[in-house]
Short mmCIF file of C-alpha atoms in Angstrom, two decimals:
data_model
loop_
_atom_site.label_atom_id
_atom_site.label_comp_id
_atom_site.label_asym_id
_atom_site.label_seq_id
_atom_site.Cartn_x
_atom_site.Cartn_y
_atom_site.Cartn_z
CA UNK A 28 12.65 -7.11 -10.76
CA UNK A 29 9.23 -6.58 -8.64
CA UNK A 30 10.77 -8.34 -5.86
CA UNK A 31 7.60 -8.43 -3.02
CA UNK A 32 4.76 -7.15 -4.56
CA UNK A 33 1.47 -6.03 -2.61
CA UNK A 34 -1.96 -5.18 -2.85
CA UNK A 35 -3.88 -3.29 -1.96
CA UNK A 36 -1.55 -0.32 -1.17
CA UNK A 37 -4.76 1.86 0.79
CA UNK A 38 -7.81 0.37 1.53
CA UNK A 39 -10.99 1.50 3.67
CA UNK A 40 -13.41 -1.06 5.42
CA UNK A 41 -16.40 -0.68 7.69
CA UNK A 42 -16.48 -2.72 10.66
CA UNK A 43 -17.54 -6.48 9.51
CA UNK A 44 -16.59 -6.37 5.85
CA UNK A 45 -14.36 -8.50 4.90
CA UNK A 46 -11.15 -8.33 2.34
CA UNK A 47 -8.29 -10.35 1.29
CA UNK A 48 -4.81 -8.91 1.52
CA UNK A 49 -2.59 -10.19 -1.68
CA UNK A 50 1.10 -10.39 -1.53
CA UNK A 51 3.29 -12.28 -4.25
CA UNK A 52 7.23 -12.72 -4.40
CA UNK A 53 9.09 -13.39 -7.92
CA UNK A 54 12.62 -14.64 -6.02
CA UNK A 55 11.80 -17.95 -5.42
CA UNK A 56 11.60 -17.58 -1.37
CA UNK A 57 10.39 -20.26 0.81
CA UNK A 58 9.56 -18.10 3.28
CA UNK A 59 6.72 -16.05 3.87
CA UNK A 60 5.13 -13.22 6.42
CA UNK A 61 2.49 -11.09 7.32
CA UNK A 62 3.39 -8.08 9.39
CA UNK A 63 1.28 -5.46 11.27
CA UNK A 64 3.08 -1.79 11.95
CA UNK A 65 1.74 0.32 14.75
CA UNK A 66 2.34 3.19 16.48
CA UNK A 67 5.01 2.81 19.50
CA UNK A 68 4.49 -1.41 18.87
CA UNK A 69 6.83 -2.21 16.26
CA UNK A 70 6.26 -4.81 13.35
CA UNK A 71 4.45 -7.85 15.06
CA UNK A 72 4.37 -11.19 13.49
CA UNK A 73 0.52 -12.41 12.67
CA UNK A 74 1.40 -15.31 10.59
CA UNK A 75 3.79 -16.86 8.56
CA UNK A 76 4.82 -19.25 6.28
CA UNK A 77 8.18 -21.87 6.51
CA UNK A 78 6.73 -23.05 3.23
CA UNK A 79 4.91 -24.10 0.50
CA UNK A 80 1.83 -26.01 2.04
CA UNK A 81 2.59 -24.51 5.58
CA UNK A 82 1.45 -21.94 7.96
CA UNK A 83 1.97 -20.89 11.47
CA UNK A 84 0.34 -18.67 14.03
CA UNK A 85 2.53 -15.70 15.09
CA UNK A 86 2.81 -13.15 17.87
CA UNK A 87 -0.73 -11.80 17.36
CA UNK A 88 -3.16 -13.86 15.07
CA UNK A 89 -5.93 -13.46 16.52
CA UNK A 90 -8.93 -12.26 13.59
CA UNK A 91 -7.10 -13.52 10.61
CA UNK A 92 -6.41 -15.95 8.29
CA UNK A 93 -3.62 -17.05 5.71
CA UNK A 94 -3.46 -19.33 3.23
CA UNK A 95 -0.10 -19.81 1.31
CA UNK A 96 -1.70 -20.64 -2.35
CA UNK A 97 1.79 -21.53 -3.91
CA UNK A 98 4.93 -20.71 -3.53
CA UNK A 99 4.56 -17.62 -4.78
CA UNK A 100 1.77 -15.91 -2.99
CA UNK A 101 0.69 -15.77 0.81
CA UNK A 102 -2.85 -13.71 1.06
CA UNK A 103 -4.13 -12.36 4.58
CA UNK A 104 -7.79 -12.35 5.08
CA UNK A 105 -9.73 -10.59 7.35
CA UNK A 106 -13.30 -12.46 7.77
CA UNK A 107 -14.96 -9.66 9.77
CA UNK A 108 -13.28 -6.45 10.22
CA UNK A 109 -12.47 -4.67 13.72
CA UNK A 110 -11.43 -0.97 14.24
CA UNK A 111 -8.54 -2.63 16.15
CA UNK A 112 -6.97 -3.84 12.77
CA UNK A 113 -6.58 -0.37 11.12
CA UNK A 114 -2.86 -0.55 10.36
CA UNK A 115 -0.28 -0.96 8.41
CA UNK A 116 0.13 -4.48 6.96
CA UNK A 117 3.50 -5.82 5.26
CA UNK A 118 4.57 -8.74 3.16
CA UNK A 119 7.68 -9.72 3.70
CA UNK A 120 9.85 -13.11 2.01
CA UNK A 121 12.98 -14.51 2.57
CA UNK A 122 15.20 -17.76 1.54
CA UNK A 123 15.89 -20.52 4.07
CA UNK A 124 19.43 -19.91 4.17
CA UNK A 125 20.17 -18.36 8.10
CA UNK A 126 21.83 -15.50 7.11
CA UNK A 127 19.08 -14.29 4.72
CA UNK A 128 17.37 -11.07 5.72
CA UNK A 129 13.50 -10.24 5.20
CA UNK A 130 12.31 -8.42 1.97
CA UNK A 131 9.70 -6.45 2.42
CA UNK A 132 6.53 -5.49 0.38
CA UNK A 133 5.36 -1.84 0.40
CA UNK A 134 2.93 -1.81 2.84
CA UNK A 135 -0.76 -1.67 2.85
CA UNK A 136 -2.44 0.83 4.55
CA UNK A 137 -5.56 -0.40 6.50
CA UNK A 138 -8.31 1.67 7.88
CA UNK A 139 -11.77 0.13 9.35
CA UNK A 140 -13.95 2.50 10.47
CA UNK B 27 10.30 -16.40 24.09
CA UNK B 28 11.91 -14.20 21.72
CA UNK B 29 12.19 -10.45 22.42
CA UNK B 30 13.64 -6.94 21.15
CA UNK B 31 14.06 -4.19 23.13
CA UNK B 32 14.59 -0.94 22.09
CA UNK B 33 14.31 1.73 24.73
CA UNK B 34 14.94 5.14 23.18
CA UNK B 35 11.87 6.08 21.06
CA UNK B 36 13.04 9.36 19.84
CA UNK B 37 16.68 10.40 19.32
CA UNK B 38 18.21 13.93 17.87
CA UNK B 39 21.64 13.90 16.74
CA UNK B 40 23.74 16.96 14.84
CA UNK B 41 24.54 16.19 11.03
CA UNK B 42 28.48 14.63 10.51
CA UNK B 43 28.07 13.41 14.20
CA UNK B 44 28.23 9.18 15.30
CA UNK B 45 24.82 8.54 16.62
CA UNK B 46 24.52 5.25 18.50
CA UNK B 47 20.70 3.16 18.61
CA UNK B 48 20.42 0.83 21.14
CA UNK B 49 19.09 -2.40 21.18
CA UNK B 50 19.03 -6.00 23.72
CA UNK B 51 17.30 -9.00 22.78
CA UNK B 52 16.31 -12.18 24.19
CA UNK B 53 16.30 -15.37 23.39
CA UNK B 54 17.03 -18.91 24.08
CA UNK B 55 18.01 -19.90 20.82
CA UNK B 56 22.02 -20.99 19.95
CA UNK B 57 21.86 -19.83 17.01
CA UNK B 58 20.20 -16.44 15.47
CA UNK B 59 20.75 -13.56 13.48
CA UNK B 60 20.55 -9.58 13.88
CA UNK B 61 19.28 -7.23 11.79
CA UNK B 62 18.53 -3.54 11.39
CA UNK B 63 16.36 -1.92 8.87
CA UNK B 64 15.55 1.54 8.16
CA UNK B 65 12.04 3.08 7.37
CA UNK B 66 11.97 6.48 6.29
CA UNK B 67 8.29 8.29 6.26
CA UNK B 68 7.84 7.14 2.65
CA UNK B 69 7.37 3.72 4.76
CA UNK B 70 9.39 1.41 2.96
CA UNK B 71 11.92 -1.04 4.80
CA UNK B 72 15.09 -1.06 3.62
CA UNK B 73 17.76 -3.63 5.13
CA UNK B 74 20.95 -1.71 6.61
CA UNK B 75 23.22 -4.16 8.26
CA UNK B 76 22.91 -7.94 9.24
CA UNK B 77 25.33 -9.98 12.01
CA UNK B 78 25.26 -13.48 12.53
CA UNK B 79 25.17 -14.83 16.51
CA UNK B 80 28.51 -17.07 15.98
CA UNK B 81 30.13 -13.74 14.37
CA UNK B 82 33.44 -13.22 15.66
CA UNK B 83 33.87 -10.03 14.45
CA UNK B 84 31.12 -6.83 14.19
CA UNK B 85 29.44 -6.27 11.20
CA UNK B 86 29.91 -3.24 8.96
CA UNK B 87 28.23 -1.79 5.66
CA UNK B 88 29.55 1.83 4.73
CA UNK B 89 28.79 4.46 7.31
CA UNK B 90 26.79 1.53 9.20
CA UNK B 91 29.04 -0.92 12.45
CA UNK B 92 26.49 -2.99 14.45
CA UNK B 93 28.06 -3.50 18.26
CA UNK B 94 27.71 -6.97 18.59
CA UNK B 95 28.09 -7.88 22.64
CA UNK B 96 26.70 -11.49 22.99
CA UNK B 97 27.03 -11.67 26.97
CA UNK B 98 25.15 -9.16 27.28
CA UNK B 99 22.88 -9.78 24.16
CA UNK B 100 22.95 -6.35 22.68
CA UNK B 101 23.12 -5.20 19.48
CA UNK B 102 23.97 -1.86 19.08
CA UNK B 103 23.52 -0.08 15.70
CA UNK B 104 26.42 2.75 15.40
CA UNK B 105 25.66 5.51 11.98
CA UNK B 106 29.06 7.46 11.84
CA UNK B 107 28.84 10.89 10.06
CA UNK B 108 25.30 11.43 9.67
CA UNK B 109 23.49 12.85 7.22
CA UNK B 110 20.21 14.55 6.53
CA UNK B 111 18.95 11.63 4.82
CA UNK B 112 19.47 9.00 8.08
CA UNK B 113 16.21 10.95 9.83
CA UNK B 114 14.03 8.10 9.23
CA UNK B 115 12.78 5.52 12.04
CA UNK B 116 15.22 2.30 12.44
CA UNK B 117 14.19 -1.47 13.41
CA UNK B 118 16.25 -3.76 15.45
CA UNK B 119 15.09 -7.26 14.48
CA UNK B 120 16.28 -10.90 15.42
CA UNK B 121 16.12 -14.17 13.08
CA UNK B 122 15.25 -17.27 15.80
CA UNK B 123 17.12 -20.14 13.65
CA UNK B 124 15.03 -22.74 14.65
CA UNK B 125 12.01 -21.57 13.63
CA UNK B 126 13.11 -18.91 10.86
CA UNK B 127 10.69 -16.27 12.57
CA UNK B 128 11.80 -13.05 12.61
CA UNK B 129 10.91 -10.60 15.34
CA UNK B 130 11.04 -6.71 15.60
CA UNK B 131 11.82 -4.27 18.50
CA UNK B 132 9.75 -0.95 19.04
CA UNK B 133 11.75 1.15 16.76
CA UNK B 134 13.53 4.45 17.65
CA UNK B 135 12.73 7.47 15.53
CA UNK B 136 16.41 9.47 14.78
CA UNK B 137 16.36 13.02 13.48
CA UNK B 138 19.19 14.34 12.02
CA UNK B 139 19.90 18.41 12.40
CA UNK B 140 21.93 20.71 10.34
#
């Protein structure tokens, strides 16, 4: 019963290194997310996933990428890291029915120094 | 566009006391659905209460009512009798239907005293 599985869970870059955020669901969702948690901001939407084969810009995607490799797994790259992306990243998933909510990953803790 | 607003950032309420967290939202959409989830400073999310926008009646879950006033989109989360344990930092977050993107409001951090 992993549910929304993450990784990595902390994770240290220096500005301009790259890394791949993995996040995998075993529930069968069509629906994918990336989050990003800040101080005072909320969870914003970078990108997300309707489904399988799809992806769409969110509320701030600016210096990322997704690809959704199947239906189970939706990675988040960043190509060249910015101070301005330490954070804390979530996967979430949820089922197309309307009244479904979001199921979140643990988190990944992001620092770029 | 599709916003959350939650304007109290920090709130204090005495243990066994109602506490209510506000929250107003905008949208355009006919058709959407309200959430609020709960992250305590482990920083997991965990999903507390859910109301759909053609809802007739307010959703409840235990110790949990969400204040569901569609005219003037708010969405009002209402924790009766709380505990030590509710001290945590709570999300108001809306569904937009036609898109199935979910958006989140600022959060408001609740501390519960003995």
């Amino acid at each position: 019963n992993a549910g929304v599985t993450q990784t990595p869970k902390f994770q240290v870059l220096k500005t301009g290194q790259s890394m791949t955020l993995q996040c995998a669901q075993d529930m069968n969702h069509n629906s994918m997310y990336w989050y990003r948690q800040d101080p005072g901001m909320g969870l914003r939407l970078i990108y997300y996933s309707a489904s399988e084969g799809t992806t769409d810009k969110g509320e701030v995607p600016n210096g990322y990428n997704v690809s959704r490799l199947n239906k189970r797994e939706f990675s988040l790259r960043l190509e060249s890291a910015a101070p301005s992306q330490t954070s804390v990243y979530f996967c979430a998933s949820s089922p197309l029915p309307r009244d479904e909510k979001l199921f979140f990953g643990s988190g990944t803790q992001l620092s770029v120094l | 566009a599709q916003k959350i607003t939650q304007t109290q950032p920090g709130m204090f309420v005495q243990e066994k006391e109602a506490v209510t967290l506000d929250c107003t939202y905008d949208t355009s959409d006919p058709s959407y659905g309200l959430f609020w989830y709960k992250q305590p400073s482990s920083g997991e999310m965990i999903f507390l209460i859910y109301q759909g926008s053609y809802d007739q009646q307010n959703a409840t879950e235990g110790r949990y009512s969400l204040n569901f006033q569609k005219a003037r989109k708010s969405a009002n989360l209402v924790i009766s009798a709380s505990q030590l344990g509710d001290s945590a930092m709570y999300f108001c977050a809306m569904r937009s239907n036609n898109f199935n993107k979910f958006y989140f409001g600022s959060g408001t951090k609740l501390n519960v005293k003995p």
